[in-house]
Structure formats: structure tokens, C-alpha cells
mmCIF file of C-alpha atoms in Angstrom:
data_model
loop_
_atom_site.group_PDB
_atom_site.id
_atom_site.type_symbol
_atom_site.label_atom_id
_atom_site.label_comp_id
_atom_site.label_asym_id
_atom_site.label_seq_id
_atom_site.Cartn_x
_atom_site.Cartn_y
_atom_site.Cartn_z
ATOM 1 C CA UNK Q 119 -77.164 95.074 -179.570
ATOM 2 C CA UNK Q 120 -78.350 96.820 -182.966
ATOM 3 C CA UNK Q 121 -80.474 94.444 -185.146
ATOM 4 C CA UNK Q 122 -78.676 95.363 -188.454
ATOM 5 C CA UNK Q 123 -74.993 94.443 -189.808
ATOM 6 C CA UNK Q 124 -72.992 97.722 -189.565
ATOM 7 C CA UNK Q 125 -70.220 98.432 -192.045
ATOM 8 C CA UNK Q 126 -66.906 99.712 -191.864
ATOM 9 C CA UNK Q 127 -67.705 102.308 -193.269
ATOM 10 C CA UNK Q 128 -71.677 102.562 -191.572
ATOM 11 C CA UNK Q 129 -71.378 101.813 -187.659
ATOM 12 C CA UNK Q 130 -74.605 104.293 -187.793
ATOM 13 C CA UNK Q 131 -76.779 104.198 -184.593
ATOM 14 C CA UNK Q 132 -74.179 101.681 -182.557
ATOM 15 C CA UNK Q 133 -72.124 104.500 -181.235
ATOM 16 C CA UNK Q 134 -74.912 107.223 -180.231
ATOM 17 C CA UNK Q 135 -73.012 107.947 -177.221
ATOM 18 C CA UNK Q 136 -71.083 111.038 -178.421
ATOM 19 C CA UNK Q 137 -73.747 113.439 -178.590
ATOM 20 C CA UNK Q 138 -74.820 113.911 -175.096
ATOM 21 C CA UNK Q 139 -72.105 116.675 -173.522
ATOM 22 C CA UNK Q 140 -68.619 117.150 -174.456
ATOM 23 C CA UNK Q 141 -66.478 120.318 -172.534
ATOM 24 C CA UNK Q 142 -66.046 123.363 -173.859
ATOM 25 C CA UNK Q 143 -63.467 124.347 -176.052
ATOM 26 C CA UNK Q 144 -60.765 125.103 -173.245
ATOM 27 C CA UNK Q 145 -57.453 125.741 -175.106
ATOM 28 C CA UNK Q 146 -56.722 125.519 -179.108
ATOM 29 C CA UNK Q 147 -55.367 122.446 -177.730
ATOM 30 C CA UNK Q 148 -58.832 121.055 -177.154
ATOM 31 C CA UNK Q 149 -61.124 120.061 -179.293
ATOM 32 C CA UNK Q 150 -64.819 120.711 -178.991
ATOM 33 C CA UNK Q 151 -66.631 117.491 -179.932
ATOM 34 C CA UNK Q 152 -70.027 118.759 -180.188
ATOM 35 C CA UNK Q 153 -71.608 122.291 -180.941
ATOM 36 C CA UNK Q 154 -75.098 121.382 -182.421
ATOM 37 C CA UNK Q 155 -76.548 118.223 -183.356
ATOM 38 C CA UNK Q 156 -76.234 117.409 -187.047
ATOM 39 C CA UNK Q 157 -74.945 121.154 -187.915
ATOM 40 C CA UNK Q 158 -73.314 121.122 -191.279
ATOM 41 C CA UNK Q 159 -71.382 124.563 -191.645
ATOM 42 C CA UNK Q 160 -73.366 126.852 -193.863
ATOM 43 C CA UNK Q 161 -70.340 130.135 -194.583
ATOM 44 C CA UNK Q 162 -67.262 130.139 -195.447
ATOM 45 C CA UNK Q 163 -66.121 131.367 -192.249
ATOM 46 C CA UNK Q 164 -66.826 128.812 -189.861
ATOM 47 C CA UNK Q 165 -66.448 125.217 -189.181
ATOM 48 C CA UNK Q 166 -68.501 123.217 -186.573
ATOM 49 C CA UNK Q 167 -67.408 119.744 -186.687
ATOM 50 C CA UNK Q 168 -70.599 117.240 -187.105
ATOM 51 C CA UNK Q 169 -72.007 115.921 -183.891
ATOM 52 C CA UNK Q 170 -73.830 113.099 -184.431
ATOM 53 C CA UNK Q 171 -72.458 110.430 -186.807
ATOM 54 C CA UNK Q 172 -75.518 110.313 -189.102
ATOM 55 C CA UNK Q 173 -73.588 113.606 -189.954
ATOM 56 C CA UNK Q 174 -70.675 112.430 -190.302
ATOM 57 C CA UNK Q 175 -71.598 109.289 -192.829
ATOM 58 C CA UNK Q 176 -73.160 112.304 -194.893
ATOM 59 C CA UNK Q 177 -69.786 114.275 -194.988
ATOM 60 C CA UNK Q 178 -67.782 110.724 -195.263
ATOM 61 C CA UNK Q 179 -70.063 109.826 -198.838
ATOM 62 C CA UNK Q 180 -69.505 113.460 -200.582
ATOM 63 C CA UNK Q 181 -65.599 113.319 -199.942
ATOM 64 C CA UNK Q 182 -64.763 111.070 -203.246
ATOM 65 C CA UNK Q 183 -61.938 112.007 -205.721
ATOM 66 C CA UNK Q 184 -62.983 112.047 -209.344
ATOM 67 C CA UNK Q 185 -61.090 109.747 -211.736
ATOM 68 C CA UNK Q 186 -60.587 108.758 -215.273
ATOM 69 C CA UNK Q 187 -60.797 105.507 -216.522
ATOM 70 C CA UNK Q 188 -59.352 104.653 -219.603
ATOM 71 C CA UNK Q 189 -60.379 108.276 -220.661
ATOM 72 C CA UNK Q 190 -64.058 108.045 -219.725
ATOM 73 C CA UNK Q 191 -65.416 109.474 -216.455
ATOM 74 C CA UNK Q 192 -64.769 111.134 -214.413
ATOM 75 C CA UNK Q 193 -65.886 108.316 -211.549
ATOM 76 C CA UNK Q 194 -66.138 108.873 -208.116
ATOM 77 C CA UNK Q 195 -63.506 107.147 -205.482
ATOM 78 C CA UNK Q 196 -63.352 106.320 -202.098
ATOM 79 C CA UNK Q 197 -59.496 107.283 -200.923
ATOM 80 C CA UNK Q 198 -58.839 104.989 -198.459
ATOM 81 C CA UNK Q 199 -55.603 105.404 -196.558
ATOM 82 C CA UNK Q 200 -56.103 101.593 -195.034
ATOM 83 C CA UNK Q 201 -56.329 99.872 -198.513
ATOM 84 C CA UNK Q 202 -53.379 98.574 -199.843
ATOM 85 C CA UNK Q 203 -54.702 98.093 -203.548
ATOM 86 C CA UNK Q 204 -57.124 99.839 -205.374
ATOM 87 C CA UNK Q 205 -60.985 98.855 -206.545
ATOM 88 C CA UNK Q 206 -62.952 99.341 -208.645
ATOM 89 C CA UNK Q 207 -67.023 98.816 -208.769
ATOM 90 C CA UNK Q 208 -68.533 95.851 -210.969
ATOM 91 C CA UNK Q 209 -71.087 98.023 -213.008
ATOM 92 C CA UNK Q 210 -68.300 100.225 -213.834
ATOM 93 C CA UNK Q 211 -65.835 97.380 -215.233
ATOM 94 C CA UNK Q 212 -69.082 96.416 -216.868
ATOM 95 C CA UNK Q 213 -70.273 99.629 -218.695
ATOM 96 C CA UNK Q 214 -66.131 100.375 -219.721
ATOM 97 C CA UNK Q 215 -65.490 96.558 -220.816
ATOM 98 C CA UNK Q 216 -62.746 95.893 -218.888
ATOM 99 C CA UNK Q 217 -61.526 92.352 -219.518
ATOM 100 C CA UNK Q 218 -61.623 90.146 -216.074
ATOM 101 C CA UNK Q 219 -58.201 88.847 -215.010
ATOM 102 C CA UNK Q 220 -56.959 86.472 -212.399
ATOM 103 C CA UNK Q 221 -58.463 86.163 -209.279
ATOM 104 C CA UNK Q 222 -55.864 87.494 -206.418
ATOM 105 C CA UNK Q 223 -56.645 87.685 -202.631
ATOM 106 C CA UNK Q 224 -58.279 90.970 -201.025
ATOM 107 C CA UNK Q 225 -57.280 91.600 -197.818
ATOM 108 C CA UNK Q 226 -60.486 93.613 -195.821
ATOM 109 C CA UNK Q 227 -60.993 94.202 -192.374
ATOM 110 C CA UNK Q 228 -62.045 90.721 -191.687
ATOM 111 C CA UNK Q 229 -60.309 88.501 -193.516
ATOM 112 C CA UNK Q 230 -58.463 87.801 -196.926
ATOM 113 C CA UNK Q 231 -60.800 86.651 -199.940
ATOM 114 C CA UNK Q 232 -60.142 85.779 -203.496
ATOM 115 C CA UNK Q 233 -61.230 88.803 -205.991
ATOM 116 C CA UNK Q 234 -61.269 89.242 -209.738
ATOM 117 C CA UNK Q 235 -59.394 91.594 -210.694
ATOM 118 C CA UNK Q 236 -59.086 93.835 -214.282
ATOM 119 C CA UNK Q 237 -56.078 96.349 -215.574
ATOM 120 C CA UNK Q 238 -56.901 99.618 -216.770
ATOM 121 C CA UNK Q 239 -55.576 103.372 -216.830
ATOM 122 C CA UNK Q 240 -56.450 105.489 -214.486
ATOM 123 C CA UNK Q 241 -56.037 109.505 -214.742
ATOM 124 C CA UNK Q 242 -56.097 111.353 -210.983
ATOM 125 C CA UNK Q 243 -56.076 115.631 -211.351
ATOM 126 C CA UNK Q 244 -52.670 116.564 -213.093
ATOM 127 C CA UNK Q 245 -51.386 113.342 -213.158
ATOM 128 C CA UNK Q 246 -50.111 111.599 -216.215
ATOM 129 C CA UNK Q 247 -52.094 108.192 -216.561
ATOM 130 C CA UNK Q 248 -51.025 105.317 -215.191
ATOM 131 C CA UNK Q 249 -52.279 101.610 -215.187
ATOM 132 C CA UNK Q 250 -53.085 99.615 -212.545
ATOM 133 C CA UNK Q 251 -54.403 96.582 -210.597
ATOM 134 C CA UNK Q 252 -58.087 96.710 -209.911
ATOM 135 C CA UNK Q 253 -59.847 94.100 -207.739
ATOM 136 C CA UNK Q 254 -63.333 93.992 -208.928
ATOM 137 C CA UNK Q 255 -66.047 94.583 -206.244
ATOM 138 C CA UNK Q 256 -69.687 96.002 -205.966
ATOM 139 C CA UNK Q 257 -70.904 99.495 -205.731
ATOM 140 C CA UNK Q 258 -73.009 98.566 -202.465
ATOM 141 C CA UNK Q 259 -70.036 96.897 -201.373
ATOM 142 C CA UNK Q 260 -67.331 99.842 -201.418
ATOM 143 C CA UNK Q 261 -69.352 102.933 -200.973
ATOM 144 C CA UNK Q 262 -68.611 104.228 -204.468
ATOM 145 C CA UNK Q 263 -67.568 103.533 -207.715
ATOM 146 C CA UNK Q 264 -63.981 102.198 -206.836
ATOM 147 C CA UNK Q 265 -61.539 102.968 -204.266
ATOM 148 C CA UNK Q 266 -57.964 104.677 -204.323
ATOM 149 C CA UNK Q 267 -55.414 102.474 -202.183
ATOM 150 C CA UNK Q 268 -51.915 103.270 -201.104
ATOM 151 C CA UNK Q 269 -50.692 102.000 -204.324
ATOM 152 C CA UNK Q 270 -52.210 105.333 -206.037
ATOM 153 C CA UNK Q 271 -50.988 107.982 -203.170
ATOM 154 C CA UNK Q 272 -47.167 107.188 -202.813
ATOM 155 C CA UNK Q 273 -45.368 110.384 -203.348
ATOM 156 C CA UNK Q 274 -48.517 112.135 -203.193
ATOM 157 C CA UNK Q 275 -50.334 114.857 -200.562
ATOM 158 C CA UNK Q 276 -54.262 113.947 -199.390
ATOM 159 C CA UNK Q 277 -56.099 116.782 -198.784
ATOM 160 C CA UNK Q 278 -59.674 116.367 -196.726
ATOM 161 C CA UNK Q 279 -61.153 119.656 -196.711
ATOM 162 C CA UNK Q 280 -63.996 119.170 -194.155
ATOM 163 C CA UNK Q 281 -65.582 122.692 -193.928
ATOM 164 C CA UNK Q 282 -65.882 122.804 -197.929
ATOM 165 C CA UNK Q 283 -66.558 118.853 -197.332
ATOM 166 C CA UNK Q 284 -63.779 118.299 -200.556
ATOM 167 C CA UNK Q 285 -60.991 116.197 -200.871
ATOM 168 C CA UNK Q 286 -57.631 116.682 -203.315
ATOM 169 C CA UNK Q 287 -54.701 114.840 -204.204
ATOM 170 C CA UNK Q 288 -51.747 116.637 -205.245
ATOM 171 C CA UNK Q 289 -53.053 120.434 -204.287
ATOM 172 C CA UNK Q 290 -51.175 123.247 -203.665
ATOM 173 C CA UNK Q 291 -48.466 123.184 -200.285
ATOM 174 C CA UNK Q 292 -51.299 125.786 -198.252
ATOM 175 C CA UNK Q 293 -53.961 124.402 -195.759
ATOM 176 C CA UNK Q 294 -57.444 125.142 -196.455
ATOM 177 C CA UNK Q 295 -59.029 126.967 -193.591
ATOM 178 C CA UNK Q 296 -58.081 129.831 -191.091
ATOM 179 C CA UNK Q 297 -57.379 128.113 -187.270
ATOM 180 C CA UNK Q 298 -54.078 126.750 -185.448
ATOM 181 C CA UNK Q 299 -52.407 124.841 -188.076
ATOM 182 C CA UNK Q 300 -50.390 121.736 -186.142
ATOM 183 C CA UNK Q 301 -47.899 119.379 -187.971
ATOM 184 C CA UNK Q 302 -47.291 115.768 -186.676
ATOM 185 C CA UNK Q 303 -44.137 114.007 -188.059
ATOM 186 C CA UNK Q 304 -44.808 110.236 -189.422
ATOM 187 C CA UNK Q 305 -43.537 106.806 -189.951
ATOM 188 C CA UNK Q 306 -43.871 105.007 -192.916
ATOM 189 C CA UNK Q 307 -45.331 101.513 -192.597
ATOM 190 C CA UNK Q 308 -45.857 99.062 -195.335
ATOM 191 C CA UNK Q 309 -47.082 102.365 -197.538
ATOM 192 C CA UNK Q 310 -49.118 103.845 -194.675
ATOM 193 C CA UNK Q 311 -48.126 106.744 -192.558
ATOM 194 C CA UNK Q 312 -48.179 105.920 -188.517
ATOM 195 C CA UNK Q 313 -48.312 108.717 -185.775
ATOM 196 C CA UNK Q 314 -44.935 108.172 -183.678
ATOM 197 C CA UNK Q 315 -46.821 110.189 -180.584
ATOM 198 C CA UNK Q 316 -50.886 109.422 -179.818
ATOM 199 C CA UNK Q 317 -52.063 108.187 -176.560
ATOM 200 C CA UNK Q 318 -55.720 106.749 -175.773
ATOM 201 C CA UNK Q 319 -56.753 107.091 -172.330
ATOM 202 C CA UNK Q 320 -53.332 107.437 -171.384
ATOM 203 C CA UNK Q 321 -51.778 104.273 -173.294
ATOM 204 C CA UNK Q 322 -49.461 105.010 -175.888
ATOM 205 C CA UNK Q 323 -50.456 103.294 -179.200
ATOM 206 C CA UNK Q 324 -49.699 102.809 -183.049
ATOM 207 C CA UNK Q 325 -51.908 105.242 -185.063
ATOM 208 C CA UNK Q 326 -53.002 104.563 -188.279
ATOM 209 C CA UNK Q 327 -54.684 107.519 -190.202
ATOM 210 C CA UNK Q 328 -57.662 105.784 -192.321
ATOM 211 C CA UNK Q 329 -59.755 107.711 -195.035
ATOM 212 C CA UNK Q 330 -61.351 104.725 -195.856
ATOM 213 C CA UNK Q 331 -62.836 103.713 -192.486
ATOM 214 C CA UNK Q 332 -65.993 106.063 -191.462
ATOM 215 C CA UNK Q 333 -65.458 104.955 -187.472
ATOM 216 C CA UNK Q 334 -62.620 104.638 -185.213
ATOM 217 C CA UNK Q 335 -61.174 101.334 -184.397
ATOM 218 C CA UNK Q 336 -58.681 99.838 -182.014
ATOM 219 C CA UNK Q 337 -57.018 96.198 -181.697
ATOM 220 C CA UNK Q 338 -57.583 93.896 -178.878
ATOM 221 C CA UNK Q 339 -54.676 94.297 -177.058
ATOM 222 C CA UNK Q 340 -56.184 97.903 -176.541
ATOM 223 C CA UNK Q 341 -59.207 97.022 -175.516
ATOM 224 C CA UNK Q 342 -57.398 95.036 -172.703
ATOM 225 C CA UNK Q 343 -55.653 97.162 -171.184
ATOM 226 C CA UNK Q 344 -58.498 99.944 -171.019
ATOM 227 C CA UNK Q 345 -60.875 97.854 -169.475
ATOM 228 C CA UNK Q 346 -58.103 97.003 -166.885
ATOM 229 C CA UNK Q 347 -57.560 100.890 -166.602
ATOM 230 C CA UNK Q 348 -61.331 101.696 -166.867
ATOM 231 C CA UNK Q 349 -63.233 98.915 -165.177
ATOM 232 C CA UNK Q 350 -66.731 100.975 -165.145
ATOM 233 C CA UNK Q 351 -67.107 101.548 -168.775
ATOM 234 C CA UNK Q 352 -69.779 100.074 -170.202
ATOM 235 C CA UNK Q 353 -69.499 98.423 -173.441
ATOM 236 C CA UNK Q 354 -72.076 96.994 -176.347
ATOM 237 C CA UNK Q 355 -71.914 95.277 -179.597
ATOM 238 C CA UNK Q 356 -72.670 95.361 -182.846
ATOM 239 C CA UNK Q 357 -71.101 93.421 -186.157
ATOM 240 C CA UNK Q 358 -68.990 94.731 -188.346
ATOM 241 C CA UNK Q 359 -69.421 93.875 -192.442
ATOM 242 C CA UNK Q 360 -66.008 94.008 -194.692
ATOM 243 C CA UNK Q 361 -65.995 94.993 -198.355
ATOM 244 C CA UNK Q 362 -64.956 91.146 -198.805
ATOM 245 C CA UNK Q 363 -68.649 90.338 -197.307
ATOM 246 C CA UNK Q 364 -67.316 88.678 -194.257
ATOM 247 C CA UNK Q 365 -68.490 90.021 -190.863
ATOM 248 C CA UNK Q 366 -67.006 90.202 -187.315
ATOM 249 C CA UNK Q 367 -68.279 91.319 -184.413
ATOM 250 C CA UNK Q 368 -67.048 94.626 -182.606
ATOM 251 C CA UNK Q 369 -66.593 96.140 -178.733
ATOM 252 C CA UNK Q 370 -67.467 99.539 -177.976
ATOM 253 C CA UNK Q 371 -67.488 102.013 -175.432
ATOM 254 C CA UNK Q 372 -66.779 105.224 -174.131
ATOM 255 C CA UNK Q 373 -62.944 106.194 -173.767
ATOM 256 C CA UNK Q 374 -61.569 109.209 -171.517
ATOM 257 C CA UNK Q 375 -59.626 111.202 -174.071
ATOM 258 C CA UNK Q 376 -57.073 110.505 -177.269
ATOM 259 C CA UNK Q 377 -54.428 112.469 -177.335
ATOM 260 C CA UNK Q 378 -52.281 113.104 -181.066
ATOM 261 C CA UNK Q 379 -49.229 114.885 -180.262
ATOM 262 C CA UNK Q 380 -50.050 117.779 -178.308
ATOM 263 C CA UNK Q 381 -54.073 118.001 -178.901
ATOM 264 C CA UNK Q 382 -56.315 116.399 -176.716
ATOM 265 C CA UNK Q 383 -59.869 115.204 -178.059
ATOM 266 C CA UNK Q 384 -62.312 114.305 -175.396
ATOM 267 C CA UNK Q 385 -64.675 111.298 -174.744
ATOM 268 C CA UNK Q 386 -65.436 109.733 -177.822
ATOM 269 C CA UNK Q 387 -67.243 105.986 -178.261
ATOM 270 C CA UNK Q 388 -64.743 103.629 -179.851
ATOM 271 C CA UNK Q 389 -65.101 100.442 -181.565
ATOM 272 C CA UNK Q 390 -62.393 97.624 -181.098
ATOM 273 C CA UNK Q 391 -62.036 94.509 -182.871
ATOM 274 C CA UNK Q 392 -59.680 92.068 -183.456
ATOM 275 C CA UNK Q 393 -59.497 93.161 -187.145
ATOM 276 C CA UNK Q 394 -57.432 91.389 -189.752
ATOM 277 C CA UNK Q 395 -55.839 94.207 -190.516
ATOM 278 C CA UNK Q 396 -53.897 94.364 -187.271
ATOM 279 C CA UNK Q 397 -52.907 90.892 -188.064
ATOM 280 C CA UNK Q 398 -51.520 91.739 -191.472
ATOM 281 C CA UNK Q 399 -49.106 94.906 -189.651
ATOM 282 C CA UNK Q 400 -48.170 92.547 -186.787
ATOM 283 C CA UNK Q 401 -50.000 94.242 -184.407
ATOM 284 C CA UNK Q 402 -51.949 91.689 -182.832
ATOM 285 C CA UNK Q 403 -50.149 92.239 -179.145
ATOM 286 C CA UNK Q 404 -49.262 95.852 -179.400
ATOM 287 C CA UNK Q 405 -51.925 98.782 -179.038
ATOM 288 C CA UNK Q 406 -52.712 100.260 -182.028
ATOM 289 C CA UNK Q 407 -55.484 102.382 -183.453
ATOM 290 C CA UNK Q 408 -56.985 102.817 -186.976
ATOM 291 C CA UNK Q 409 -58.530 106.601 -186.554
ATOM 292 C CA UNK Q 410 -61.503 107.191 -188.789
ATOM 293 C CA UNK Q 411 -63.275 109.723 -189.947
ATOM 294 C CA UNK Q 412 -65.446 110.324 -187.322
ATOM 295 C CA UNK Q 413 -62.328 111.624 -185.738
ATOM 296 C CA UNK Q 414 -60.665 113.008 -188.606
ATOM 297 C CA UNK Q 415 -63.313 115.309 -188.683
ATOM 298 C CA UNK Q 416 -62.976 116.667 -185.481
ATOM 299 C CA UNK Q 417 -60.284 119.392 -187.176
ATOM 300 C CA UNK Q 418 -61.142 121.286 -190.359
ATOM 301 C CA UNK Q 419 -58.912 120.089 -192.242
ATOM 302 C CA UNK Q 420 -56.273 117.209 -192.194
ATOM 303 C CA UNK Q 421 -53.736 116.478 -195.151
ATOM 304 C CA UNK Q 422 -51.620 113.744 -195.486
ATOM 305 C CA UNK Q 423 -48.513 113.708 -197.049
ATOM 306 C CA UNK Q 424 -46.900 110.824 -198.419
ATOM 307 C CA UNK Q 425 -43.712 112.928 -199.644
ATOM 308 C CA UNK Q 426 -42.771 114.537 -196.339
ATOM 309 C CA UNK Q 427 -44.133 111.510 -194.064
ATOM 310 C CA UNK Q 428 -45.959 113.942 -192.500
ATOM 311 C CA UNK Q 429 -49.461 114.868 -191.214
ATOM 312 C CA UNK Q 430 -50.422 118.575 -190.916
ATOM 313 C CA UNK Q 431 -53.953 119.920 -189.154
ATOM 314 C CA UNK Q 432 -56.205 122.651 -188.866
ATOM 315 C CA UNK Q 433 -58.070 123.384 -186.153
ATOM 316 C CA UNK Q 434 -61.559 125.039 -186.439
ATOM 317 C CA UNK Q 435 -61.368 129.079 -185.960
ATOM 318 C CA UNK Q 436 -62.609 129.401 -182.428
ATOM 319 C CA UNK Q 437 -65.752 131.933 -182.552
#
């Protein structure tokens, strides 16, 4: 068990297991998990998807949107696909003068916990600017200087360009990249968009796409019934730290393949925890899935669109 508190969004050295052997690339249905260890593309021409997750925590901090403030900035954001409200950092409320309002409970993946919040207006790309809610949290807590929630992406398209390592709201209808493009049709569920069709290890479960979250996790339930189907696996432990401070501790292990609609990723380690998250969607007996990053950026690029409830994918061009 690791010695440090791991973040949602910093599992770090707890799940080393994915960079030992993953199969090759054997349809465009497949995708190849590793190519070479810690390999950030360097061309425009090709995309090898990071494999090892200290690369992918460096890919998962430079993907920020930029953002006005009350007409100063532009600030860097977190987009976070799992967050319901938006954030944004202490120092910055600070240095703009932001008036503190009411406290108002922040739910995180641990828990709910009372917040201070602030108004102001933010400005995102094109957009006209609009005010809104802040809780107020650290930088060192939230990975940036705020966060973008739900509450700033309904309507909208989420872009996460992972070859050019960029993210966009609002871009143009085209894909970035040049592989198989795939589109996945979505349910909307309290503001986030669910895949209908994903399977883990052959179980069918709710999937939650989460820009937010740098690691993959699944609910309890889950985590039953695989180590009913998968006896053998062997699992470990390490805590997990919410933005609200509050820690839990997490299950992982080593999964035989997820499948999202008709592409099939192989072995990949997988945290599961009996977030509060699942609690607050009522899927406490049901498997379900929040899908991270570290999967995310398995294709080159994934966009998210609010509009259509849809999700659309690239593949990486096969060499």
C-alpha cells in the first residue's frame, strides 16, 4: 500500500500495472494501450497514447481552458465533466476582490462539505459573459485556478485534443486528428452525459465520461461482481483525497477488457470505491463507471457534446 494520500486527480505510482505488455493493435477496433513508456507525440502526424500514468498526469495538467474573470485573466480551468458547480481558487478570489458569500455544501468524491462561495462573471472563448456561482477552494486543492462544472457546458461541445494536448469549448463541428472517427449516442443525467452501451469485463455498466477525474473509477457494486467473475485478480490499496479534503480509501486491480460501444480497450488497472458520487446518482447497487482520463486518452481525441447528447472519438492513425 503506497505511503502517500493519492488524489483524484493524482493516483500516481498506485496503478503501475499498465505498463508491462498490452496486445497489439489487432483491428481499429482495438486499442493499443502501450507503444513506449512515457512517449509524448513529437509531429503532427502521429499520436501514441501515454503509457505510463506519470504521462498521463503531465497531459491531464496542460489541458485547462482559459477564462475571464470579471474582465481580467485569462485564468486557467480544470473542465470537469463530474462537477456539478463550478470553482474557483482562493488566491484568485483574493487578487480580483471578489466579495465572500454564503457558505453552500460541495459535493466531492467523498463526501458533501460546506464551502464559501463568491459571484462573479465569467467570459469562456466566444461566449457572451455570464455570472455565476463559485465555491471558493485552494489552488493545491483543485489542480488549477478554478474549475468549469456542468453548470458552464450545457448546450455546449468539449473538445480534448490529446495529440496537440488542447482542450476547446464551443469549436468548430470537425474532429481534430486523422484516424477512425466513432460516435456513441448519450443519455443525459442530472447535466452529465451517460454511455447507454459500455461493458467492463463483460458486465454491462453506467458510464460516466469525467474530465475532471485523472484515473478511472468504478462503484462497489462493480467491484463485486468482478471479483465473483475474476477470483484470481489481485488487488491493492491506496487512499483517495477529495477537493473537499476528505479522504477514502480505494480497490484496485487489473480488469480483462472495457468495452464502449463497439471498441474494445484491453487490460487496464482500475480503481473502485464506494464514492459519494455514486451515492448522489443513485447508483450505489447498480454498476457504474466514472472513466477518467487515463482512459480518455487512450483515443486522440474525444469531444463531448452537450447539444447532440452525444460522444464522438478518434482513434489514433495506425502507422
Amino acid at each position: 500500500m503506497p505511503d502517500a494520500n493519492l488524489g483524484r486527480r493524482a493516483f500516481a505510482a498506485a496503478l503501475m500495472a499498465a505498463g508491462a505488455a498490452a496486445p497489439g493493435l489487432a483491428s481499429a477496433a482495438i486499442l493499443d494501450m502501450v507503444r513506449e513508456m512515457s512517449r509524448i507525440p513529437a509531429t503532427d502526424h502521429d499520436y501514441a497514447p501515454p503509457g505510463d500514468l506519470k504521462t498521463i498526469a503531465d497531459i491531464y495538467k496542460r489541458m485547462t481552458a482559459s477564462v475571464g474573470v470579471n474582465g481580467a485573466g485569462p485564468f486557467q480551468f480544470v473542465v470537469d465533466t463530474g462537477a456539478n458547480q463550478s470553482v474557483i481558487a482562493t488566491e484568485v478570489a483574493s487578487q480580483l476582490g471578489l466579495p465572500t458569500g454564503d457558505t453552500q455544501p460541495l459535493n466531492g468524491v467523498a463526501g458533501a462539505q460546506m464551502t464559501a462561495t463568491t459571484r462573479a462573471n465569467l467570459q469562456i472563448g466566444a461566449r457572451r459573459p455570464t455570472s455565476t456561482l463559485l465555491s471558493i477552494l485552494p489552488t493545491s486543492a483543485i489542480g488549477g485556478q478554478g474549475i468549469l462544472g456542468l453548470d458552464q457546458l450545457d448546450g455546449g461541445r468539449l473538445t480534448l485534443d490529446f495529440r496537440r494536448q488542447t482542450l476547446s469549448i464551443d469549436a468548430g463541428d470537425d474532429l481534430p486528428g486523422s484516424g477512425d472517427e466513432f460516435s456513441l449516442q448519450a443519455h443525459r443525467r442530472d447535466g452529465q452525459l451517460t454511455l447507454v452501451d459500455t461493458e467492463l469485463a463483460g458486465i454491462h455498466v453506467t458510464a460516466f465520461l469525467d474530465s475532471g477525474a485523472q484515473d478511472t473509477i468504478g462503484n462497489m457494486a462493480l467491484r463485486d461482481l468482478a471479483i465473483t467473475r475474476y477470483p484470481t485478480s489481485r488487488w491493492s490499496q491506496a487512499p483517495i483525497v477529495s477537493v473537499t479534503g476528505q479522504t477514502m480509501i480505494a480497490e484496485m486491480a487489473d480488469l480483462p477488457s472495457l468495452r464502449i460501444g463497439s471498441l474494445h480497450l484491453p487490460n487496464w488497472p482500475m480503481a473502485f470505491a464506494d464514492l459519494h458520487t455514486f451515492q448522489m446518482w443513485n447508483l450505489v447497487d447498480r454498476p457504474a463507471i466514472l472513466i477518467g482520463v487515463d482512459i480518455l486518452s487512450r483515443f486522440e481525441t474525444v469531444c463531448l457534446d452537450f447539444a447532440r447528447n452525444e460522444v464522438r472519438l478518434r482513434l489514433p492513425q495506425r502507422s
